[in-house]
XYZ file of C-alpha atoms in Angstrom:
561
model
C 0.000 0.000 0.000
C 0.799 3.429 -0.848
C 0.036 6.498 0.896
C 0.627 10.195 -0.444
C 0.032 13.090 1.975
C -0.732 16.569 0.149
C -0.558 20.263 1.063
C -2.830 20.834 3.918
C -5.960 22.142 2.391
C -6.297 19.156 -0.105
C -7.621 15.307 0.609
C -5.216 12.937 1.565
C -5.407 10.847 -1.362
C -4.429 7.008 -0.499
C -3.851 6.002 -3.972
C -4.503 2.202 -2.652
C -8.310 3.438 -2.939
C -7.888 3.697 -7.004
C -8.480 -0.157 -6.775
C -7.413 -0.265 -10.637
C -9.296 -3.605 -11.971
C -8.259 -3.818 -15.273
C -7.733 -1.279 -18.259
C -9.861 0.136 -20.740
C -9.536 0.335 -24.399
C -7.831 3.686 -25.172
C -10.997 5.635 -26.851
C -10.181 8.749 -25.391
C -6.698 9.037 -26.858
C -8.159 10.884 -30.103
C -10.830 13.106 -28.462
C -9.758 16.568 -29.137
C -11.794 19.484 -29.551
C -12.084 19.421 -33.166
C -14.469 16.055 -32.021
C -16.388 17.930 -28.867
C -17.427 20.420 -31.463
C -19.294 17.809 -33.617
C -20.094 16.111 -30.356
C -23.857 15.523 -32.269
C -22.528 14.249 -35.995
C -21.291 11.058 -33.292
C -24.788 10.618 -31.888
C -23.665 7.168 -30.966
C -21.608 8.233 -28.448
C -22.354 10.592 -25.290
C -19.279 12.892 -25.330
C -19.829 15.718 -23.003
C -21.823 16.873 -19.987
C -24.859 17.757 -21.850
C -24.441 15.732 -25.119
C -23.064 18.719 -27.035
C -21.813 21.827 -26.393
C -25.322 24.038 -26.849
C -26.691 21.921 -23.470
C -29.955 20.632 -25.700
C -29.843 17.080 -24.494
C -30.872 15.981 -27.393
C -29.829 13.063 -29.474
C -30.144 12.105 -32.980
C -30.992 8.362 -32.294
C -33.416 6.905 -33.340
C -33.555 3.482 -33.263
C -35.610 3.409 -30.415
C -38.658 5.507 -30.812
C -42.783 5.835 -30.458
C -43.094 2.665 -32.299
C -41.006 0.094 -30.394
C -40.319 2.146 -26.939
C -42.805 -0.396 -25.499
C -40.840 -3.482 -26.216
C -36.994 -1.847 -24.417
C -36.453 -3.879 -20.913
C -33.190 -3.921 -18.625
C -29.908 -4.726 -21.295
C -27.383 -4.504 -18.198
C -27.271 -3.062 -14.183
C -24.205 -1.907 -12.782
C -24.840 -1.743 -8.813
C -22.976 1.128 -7.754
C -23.289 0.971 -3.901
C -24.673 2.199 -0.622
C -26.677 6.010 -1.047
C -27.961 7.327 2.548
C -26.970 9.313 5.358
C -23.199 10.643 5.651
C -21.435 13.204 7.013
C -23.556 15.453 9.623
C -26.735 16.423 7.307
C -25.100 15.203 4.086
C -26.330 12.608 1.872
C -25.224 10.961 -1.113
C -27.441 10.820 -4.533
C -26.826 9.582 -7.909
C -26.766 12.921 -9.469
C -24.478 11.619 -12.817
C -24.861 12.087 -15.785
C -22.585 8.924 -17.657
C -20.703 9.602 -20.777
C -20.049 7.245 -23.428
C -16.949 7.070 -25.881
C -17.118 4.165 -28.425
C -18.293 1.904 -25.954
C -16.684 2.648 -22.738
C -19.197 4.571 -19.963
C -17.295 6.406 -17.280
C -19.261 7.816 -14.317
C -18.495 9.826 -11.646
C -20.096 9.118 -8.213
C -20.661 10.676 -4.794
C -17.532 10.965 -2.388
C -14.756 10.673 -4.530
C -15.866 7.414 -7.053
C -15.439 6.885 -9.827
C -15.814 4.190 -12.784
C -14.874 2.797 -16.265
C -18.060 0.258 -17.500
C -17.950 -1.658 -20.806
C -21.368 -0.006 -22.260
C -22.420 -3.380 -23.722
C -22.619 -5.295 -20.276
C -22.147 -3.054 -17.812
C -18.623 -5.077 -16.408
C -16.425 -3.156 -14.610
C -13.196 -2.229 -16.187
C -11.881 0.351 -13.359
C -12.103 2.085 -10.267
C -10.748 5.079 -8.630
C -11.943 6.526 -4.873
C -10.735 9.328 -4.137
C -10.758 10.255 0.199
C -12.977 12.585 0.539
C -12.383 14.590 4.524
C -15.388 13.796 6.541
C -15.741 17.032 7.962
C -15.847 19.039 4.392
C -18.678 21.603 4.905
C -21.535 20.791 2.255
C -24.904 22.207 2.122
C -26.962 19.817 0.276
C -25.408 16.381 -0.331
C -22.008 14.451 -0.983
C -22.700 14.681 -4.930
C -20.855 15.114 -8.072
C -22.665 15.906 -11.660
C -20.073 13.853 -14.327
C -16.724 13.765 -15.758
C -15.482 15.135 -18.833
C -12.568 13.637 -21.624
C -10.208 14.501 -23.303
C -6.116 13.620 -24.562
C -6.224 10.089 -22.792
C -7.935 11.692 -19.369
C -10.727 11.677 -17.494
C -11.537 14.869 -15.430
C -13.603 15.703 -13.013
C -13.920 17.300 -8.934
C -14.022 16.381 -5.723
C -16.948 17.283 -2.995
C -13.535 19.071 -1.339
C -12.836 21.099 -4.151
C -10.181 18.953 -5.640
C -9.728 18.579 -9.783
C -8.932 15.487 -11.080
C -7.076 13.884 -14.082
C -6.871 10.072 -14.283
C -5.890 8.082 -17.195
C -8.973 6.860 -18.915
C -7.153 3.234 -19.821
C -6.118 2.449 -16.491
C -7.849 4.938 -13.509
C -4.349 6.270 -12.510
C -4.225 9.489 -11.220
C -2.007 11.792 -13.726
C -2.491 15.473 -11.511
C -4.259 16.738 -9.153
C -4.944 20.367 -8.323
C -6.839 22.707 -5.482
C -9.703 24.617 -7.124
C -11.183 25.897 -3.741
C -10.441 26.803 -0.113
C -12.563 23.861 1.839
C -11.531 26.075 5.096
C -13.679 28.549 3.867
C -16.938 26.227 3.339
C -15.984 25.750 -0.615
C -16.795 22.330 -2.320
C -16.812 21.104 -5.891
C -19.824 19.028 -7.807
C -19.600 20.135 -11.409
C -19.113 18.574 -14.511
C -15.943 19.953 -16.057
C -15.689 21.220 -19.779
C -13.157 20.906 -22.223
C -12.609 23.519 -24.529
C -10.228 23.977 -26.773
C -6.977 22.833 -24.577
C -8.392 23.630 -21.315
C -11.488 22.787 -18.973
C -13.748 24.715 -17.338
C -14.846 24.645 -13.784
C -16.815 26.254 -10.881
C -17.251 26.690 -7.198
C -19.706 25.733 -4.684
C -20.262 26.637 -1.313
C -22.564 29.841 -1.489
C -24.462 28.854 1.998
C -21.555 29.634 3.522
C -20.949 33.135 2.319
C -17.844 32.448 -0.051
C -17.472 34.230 -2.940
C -17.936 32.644 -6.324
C -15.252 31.666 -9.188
C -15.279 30.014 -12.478
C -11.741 29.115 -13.623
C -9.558 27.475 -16.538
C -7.318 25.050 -16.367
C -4.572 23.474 -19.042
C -5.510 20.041 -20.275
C -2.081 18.554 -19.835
C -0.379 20.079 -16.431
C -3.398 21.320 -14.279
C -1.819 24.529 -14.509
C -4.427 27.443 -13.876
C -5.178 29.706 -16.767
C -7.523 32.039 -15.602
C -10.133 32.932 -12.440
C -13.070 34.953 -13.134
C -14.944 36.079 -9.630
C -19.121 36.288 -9.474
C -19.115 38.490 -7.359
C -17.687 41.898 -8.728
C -15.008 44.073 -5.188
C -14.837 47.197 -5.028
C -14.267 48.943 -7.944
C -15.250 46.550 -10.314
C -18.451 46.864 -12.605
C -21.143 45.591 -10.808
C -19.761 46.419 -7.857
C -22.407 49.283 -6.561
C -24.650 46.848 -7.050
C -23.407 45.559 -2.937
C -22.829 47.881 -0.095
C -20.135 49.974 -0.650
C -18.796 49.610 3.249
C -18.319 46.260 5.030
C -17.726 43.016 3.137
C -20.860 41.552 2.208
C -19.040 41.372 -1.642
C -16.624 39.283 -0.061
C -19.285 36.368 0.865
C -21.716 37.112 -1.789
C -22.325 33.706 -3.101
C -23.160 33.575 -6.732
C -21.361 30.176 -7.463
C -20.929 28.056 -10.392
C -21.941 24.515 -9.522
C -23.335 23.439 -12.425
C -21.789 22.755 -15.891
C -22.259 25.820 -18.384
C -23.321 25.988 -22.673
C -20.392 26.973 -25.042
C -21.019 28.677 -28.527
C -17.545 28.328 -30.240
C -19.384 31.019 -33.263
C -19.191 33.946 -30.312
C -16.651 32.361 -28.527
C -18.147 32.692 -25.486
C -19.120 30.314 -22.017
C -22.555 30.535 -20.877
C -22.401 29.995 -16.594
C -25.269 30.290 -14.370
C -24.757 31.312 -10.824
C -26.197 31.050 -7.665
C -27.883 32.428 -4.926
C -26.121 35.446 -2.747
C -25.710 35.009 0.909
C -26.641 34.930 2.997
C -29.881 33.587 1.171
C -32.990 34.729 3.261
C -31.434 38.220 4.692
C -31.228 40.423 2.303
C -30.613 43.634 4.728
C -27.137 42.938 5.298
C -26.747 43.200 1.312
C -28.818 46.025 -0.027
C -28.556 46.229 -4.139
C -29.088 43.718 -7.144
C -26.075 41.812 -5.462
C -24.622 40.995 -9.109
C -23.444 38.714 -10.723
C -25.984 36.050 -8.398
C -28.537 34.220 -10.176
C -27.392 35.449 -13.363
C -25.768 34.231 -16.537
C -22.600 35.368 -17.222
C -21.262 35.059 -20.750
C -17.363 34.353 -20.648
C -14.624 34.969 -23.346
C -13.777 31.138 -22.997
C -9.667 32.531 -24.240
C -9.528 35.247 -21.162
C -12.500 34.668 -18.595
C -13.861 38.048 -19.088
C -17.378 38.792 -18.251
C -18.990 40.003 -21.782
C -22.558 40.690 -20.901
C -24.935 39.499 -18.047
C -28.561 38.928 -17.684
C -30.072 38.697 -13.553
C -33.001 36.485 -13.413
C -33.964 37.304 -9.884
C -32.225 40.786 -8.705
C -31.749 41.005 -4.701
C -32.903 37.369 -4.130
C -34.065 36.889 -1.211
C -35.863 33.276 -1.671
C -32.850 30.981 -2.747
C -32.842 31.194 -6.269
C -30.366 30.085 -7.586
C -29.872 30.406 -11.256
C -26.932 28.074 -12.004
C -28.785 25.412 -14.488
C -28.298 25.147 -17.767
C -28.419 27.912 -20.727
C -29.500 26.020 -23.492
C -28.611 27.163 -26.683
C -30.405 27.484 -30.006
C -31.901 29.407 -32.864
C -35.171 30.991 -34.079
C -35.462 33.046 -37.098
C -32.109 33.398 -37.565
C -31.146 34.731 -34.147
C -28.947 33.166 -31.775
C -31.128 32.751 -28.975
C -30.224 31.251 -25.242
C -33.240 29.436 -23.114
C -33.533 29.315 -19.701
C -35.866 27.831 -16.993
C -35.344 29.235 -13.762
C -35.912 28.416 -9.904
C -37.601 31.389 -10.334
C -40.767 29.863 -12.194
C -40.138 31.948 -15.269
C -38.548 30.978 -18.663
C -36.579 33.373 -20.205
C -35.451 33.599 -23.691
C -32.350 35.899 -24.379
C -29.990 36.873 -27.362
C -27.366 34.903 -26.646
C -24.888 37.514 -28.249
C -25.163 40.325 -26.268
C -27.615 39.104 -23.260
C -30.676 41.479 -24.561
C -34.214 39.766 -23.387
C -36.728 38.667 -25.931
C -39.627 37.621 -23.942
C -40.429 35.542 -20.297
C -43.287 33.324 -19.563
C -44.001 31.641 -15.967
C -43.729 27.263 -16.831
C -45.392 26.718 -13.501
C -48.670 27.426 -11.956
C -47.639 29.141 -8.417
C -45.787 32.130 -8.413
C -46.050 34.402 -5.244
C -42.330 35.805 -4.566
C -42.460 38.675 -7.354
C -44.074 39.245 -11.001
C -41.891 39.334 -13.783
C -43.927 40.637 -17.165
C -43.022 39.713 -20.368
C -40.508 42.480 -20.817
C -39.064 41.398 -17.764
C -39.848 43.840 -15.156
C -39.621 42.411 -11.991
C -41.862 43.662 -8.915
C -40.641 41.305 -6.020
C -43.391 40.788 -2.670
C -42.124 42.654 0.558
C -40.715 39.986 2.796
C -40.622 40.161 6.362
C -38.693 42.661 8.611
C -38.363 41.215 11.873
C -36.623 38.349 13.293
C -38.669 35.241 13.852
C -41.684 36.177 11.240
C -42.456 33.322 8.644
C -43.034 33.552 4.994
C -44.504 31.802 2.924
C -43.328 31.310 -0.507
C -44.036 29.495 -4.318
C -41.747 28.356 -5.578
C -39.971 27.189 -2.657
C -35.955 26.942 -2.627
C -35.955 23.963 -5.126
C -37.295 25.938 -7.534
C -39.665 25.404 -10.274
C -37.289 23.374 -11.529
C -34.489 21.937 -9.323
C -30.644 21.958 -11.048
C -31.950 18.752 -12.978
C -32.188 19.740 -16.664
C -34.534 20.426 -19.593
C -33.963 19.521 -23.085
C -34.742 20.868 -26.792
C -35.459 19.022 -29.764
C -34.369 21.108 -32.768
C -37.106 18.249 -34.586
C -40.193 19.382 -32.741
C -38.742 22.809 -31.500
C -40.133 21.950 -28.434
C -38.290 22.645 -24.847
C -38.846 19.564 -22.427
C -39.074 20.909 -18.747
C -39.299 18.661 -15.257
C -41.099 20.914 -13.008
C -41.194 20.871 -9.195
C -44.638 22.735 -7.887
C -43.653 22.929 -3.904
C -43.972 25.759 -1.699
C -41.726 26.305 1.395
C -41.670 28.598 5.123
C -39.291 30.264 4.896
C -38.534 32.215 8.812
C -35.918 34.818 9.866
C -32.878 33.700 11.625
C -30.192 36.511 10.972
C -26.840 35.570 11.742
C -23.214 36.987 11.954
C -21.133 35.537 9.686
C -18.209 32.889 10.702
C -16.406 31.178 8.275
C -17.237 27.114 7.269
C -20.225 28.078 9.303
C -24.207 27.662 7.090
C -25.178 31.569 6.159
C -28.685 31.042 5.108
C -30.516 34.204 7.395
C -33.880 31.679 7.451
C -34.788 28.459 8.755
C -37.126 26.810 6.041
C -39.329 24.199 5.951
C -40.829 22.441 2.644
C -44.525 21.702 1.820
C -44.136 17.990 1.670
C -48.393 17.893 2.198
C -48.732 19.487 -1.060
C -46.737 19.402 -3.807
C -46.739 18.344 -7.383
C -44.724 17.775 -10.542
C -44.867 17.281 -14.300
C -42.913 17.102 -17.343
C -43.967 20.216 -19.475
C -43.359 21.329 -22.997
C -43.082 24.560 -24.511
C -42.337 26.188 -27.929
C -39.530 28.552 -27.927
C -41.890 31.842 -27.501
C -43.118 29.908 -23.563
C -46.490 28.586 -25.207
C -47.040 25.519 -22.917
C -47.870 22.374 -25.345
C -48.472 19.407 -23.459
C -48.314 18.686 -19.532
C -47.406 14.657 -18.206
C -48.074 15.107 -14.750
C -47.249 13.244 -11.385
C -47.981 13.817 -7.680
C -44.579 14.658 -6.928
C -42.051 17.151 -7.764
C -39.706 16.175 -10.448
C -36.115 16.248 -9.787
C -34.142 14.518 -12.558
C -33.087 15.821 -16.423
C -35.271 14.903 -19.238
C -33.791 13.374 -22.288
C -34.809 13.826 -25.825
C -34.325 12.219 -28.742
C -34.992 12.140 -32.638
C -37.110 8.803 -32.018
C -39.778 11.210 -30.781
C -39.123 10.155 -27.255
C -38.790 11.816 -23.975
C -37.038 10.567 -21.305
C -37.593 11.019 -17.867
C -37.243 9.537 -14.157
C -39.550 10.355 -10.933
C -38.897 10.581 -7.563
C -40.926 7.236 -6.807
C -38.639 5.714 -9.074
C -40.753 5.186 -12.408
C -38.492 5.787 -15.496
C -40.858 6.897 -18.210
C -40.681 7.263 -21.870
C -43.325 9.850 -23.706
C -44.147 11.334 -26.732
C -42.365 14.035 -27.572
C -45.130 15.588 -29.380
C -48.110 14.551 -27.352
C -47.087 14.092 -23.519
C -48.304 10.029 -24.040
C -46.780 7.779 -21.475
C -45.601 5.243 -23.798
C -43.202 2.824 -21.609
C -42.402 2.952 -17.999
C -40.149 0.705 -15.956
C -39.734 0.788 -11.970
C -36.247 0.890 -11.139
C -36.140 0.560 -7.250
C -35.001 3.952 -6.359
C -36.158 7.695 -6.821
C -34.164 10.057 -9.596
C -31.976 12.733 -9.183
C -29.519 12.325 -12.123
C -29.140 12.728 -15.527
C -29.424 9.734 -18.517
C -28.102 9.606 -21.628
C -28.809 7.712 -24.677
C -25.425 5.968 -26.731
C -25.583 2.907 -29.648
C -22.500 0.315 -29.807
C -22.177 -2.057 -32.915
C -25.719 -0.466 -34.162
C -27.883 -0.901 -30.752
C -28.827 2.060 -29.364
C -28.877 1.837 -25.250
C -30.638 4.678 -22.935
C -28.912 4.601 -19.198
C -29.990 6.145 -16.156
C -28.353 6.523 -12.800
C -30.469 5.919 -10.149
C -30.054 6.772 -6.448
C -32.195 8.814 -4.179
C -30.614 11.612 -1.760
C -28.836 15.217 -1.665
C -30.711 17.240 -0.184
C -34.317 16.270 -1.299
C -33.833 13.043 0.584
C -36.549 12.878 3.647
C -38.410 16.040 2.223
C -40.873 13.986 0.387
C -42.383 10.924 2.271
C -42.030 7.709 1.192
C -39.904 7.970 -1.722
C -37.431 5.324 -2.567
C -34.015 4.657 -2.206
C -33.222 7.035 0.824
C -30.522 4.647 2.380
C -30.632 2.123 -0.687
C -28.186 0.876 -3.003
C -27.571 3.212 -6.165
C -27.177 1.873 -9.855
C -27.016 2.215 -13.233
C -29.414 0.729 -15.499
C -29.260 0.475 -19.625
C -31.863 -0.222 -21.654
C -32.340 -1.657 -24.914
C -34.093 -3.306 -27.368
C -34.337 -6.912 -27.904
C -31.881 -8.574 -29.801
C-alpha cells in the first residue's frame, strides 16, 4: 500500500483506494476538440456533460422511438453501492450524468468514485476513490454531476474542491490540483468542460458566504489559466450593485456549480450562478447583489465577463440560477433558453444578453411578477426576526438543477417541473467562516406538492403537460425517435411522446431520480442509461420515496436482440 500526503488544504489521497481492476480500451486518446465540437454528428456516443456543447440534451438516435419504446427492458445493471446518510446532514445521490466514448461509460459518483463500464454489459473495467475529509462543509449532499474527456484523461472534482485527471485506460491518477479553499466552506460538484486545450470549472459553497469563481485550467499540467470572480469588489463593474462599506461582496455567493453551454461562433461560455448570501437576509446586502442568479457570458480565451442577464435581482428566496443555458436558434437569431428556480422561462440573445420575452412554466408564483418584458416587482418579505413567509416556488425551484432539453425536430423545450412551496422564517446571523449563512430556517410543503414534465415552444407557449404527484427532480432526455425521457422521484423511469405528452413505456427501477441519462448505440444498438439513487438534499423532504438509504445503480436499456 501506498500512501501520499498533500498540502494541507487538499484530501489525503491514499492512492490504494484507485483499486485499478483492469484497463480500458484507449478511446479517449483521439478526443480533441475538433471532435467535442461535432459532439452531435457522433450521436452514438455521449461525449460531453450535456451531449453537445449548446446543453440541448438531445440526441439524434433513433432506433428506439414511439413505435417500439414499449418493447426496451433492462440490457445490463451496474450496482454502484450504498446512497444514505453521511457526514452530519449530508447525503449521497446519484446525481451523474454517464458519458459514453465508443463503448466505454465512465461515471463519476458521490464521495470521490469513480468508474470505467464496458457499455455493452455493464462489467467493470476500473475504479478510482478518491478520500474525501469527513468534515468538508456541504450544504446539500455528498454529490458530483459527471466527468469530462479529453487527450487520454478523465476529469472531473471532488466534494472538497479537488480537480482530477486520471488516465482513462487504467484509472491512474495523472495530476491533481486545489480549485477551492474547503476552510472557507468551498466544495466542488460540477461537470468539467473541455474547450479547446483547457477545462472549465466552478465553485460551490454559497451557503456559507464564499465568494464565487469560475476558472480554466490546461488540459495537460493542471496549470491554472484564468479565475473569473461572481461576485464583482470594489471597484469593479457591478460592484455598486453591494454595499459599498463592510464586506458583504466578499461572501456574496453567486457560485458556479453546475456545468455551463459553449457557442464556439461567439466564442463565449454561458455559466449560471447562484444564490447570494446569505440567502434569506437580504438587509445585510442592499442592491441587485450581481453577478448572483445570473448568466454570465465568458470569453472562454480570457474569462472576461462580456454581458450578463439577472433572473432574480436582490434574491431573497434561494434562487439560484446556475442550471443550464441552453442554446439554439429561431429566425435566424442566436437565442439562449432558460428555466429558472424562479418559475419563469426566459429567452435571451445569446450575443449580447438582450431579453426577448419571459413566460411563468409553472402554476404558483407568489415571490415577485416578472412581465413579459421582464420587469420584476418582487413581494415585501418580512422585517423582523422570527416572522415566517410563505413562498411558491420554494428553494428547489420550479425546476431543481436537474435539466430540460430541446429538440431542434419538434422545437419543443422539455421541462421537469417541481410545484412545492416552502416557510421560509428569519434567523439573521453573523457571519463565521465554514459556518451555514442562510438568514432563514425553512421548511418544505411535503403535504402538497406536485410535478410534471412540461413542454413549450420557444416563444413559452405551454404544449403538453405529463403530470405526477410529486415534484420532479431529474433531467429529461430527448431524442430524434420522438421520445422523452424522464425519471420520478418514486422511481418510475418513463418514456413519452415528444409531441403529445403520451406515457408510452415505464419501468420501476427501485429507487427515486436525481440524475441525468443519456442515450449511446454500440455495434448499431442504441442503449438509454440512467443513474439511479435517491438523496442530496431532497432526501426525507418527500415521504415515502425510494431509495433514501438504498443501493444506487445504473441501469441500460435496450431493445431486444
Amino acid at each position: 500500500m501506498t500512501i501520499e500526503y498533500v498540502d494541507a488544504g487538499e484530501a489525503i489521497d491514499h492512492s490504494a483506494l484507485s483499486a485499478v481492476t483492469g484497463t480500458a480500451p484507449a478511446v479517449t486518446d483521439n478526443i480533441n476538440y475538433d471532435r467535442l465540437l461535432n459532439a452531435r454528428s457522433e450521436s452514438q456516443n455521449w461525449l460531453t456533460y450535456y451531449g453537445a456543447y449548446d446543453g440541448q440534451r438531445y440526441s439524434l438516435l433513433d432506433q428506439i422511438n414511439t413505435e417500439n419504446v414499449s418493447k426496451i427492458s433492462p440490457a445490463w445493471i451496474f450496482q454502484a453501492g450504498q446512497s444514505g446518510q453521511i457526514a452530519g446532514a449530508s447525503t449521497y445521490a446519484f446525481e451523474t450524468c454517464p458519458v459514453i466514448v465508443d463503448g466505454v461509460m465512465y461515471v463519476t459518483g458521490w464521495d470521490g468514485w469513480f468508474w470505467a463500464l464496458d457499455a455493452v454489459s455493464g462489467q467493470e473495467l476500473w475504479r478510482y476513490k478518491h478520500a474525501v475529509p469527513f468534515d468538508v462543509s456541504l450544504c446539500c449532499g455528498n454529490v458530483n454531476r459527471g466527468c469530462a474527456v479529453a487527450n487520454g484523461k478523465v476529469y472531473f472534482v471532488t466534494p472538497n474542491a479537488q480537480l482530477l485527471a486520471l488516465d482513462a485506460t487504467n484509472g491512474k491518477k495523472v495530476w491533481q490540483k486545489t480549485i477551492g479553499d474547503v476552510r472557507a466552506g468551498e466544495s466542488a460538484s460540477i461537470a468539467p468542460t473541455v474547450i479547446k486545450d483547457f477545462l472549465i470549472t466552478g465553485s460551490a459553497g454559497g451557503e456559507f458566504g464564499v465568494r464565487g469563481h469560475i476558472d480554466a485550467w490546461d488540459l495537460e499540467t493542471g496549470e491554472q489559466r484564468w479565475r473569473t470572480y461572481t461576485v464583482p469588489k470594489p471597484g469593479e463593474p457591478g460592484s455598486e450593485t453591494w454595499p459599498a462599506d463592510g464586506e458583504a461582496w466578499a461572501r456574496g455567493g453567486a457560485n458556479h456549480w453546475v456545468t455551463g453551454t459553449y457557442d464556439p461562433e461567439t466564442n463565449l461560455y454561458y455559466a449560471g450562478t447562484g444564490n447570494p448570501a446569505p440567502d434569506f437576509d437580504g438587509e445585510v446586502r442592499p442592491g441587485d447583489n450581481l453577478y448572483t442568479d445570473s448568466v454570465v457570458a465568458l470569453d472562454v480565451d480570457s474569462g472576461e465577463i462580456k454581458w450578463h442577464y439577472q433572473f432574480t435581482p436582490h434574491d431573497l428566496w434561494d434562487y439560484d440560477s446556475t442550471m443550464e443555458m441552453t442554446l439554439f436558434e429561431r429566425d435566424g437569431k442566436k437565442l439562449l433558453g432558460h428555466f429558472d428556480k424562479n418559475g419563469y422561462f426566459f429567452v435571451l440573445d445569446r450575443t449580447n444578453g438582450e431579453l426577448q420575452h419571459v413566460t411563468p412554466f409553472v402554476d404558483r408564483i407568489d415571490w415577485g411578477v416578472i412581465t413579459r418584458d421582464g420587469k420584476v416587482t418582487p413581494r415585501k418579505y418580512p422585517d423582523k426576526e422570527g416572522e415566517p413567509v410563505h413562498f411558491y416556488p420554494g428553494p428547489a425551484g420550479a425546476k431543481e438543477w436537474t435539466h430540460a432539453a430541446y429538440s431542434p425536430k419538434t422545437e419543443m423545450f422539455y421541462v421537469p417541473v417541481a410545484d412545492v412551496g416552502a416557510t421560509a422564517t428569519r434567523r439573521r446571523r453573523e457571519f463565521k467562516e465554514s459556518m451555514p449563512y442562510w438568514g432563514a430556517a425553512v421548511q418544505v410543503d411535503i403535504d402538497d406538492m406536485a410535478g410534471s414534465v412540461s413542454a413549450f415552444d420557444t416563444h413559452g407557449e405551454e404544449k403538453w403537460r405529463w403530470r405526477i404527484d410529486y415534484p420532479m427532480a431529474a433531467s429529461v432526455l430527448a431524442t430524434a425517435g420522438d421520445l422523452v425521457f424522464a425519471g420520478t422521484p418514486t422511481g418510475e423511469f418513463v418514456a413519452l411522446d415528444s409531441r403529445t405528452g403520451e406515457k408510452l413505456w415505464e419501468f420501476q427501477c427501485g429507487s427515486g431520480h436525481h440524475g441525468s441519462c443519456s442515450t449511446y448505440s454500440v455495434d448499431g444498438k442504441q442503449y438509454v442509461v440512467v443513474p439511479v439513487g435517491w438523496g442530496g438534499w431532497l432526501e426525507g423532504i418527500i415521504p415515502g420515496m425510494l431509495g433514501a438509504g438504498h443501493g444506487s445503480a445504473l441501469i441500460a436499456f435496450a431493445l431486444p436482440s
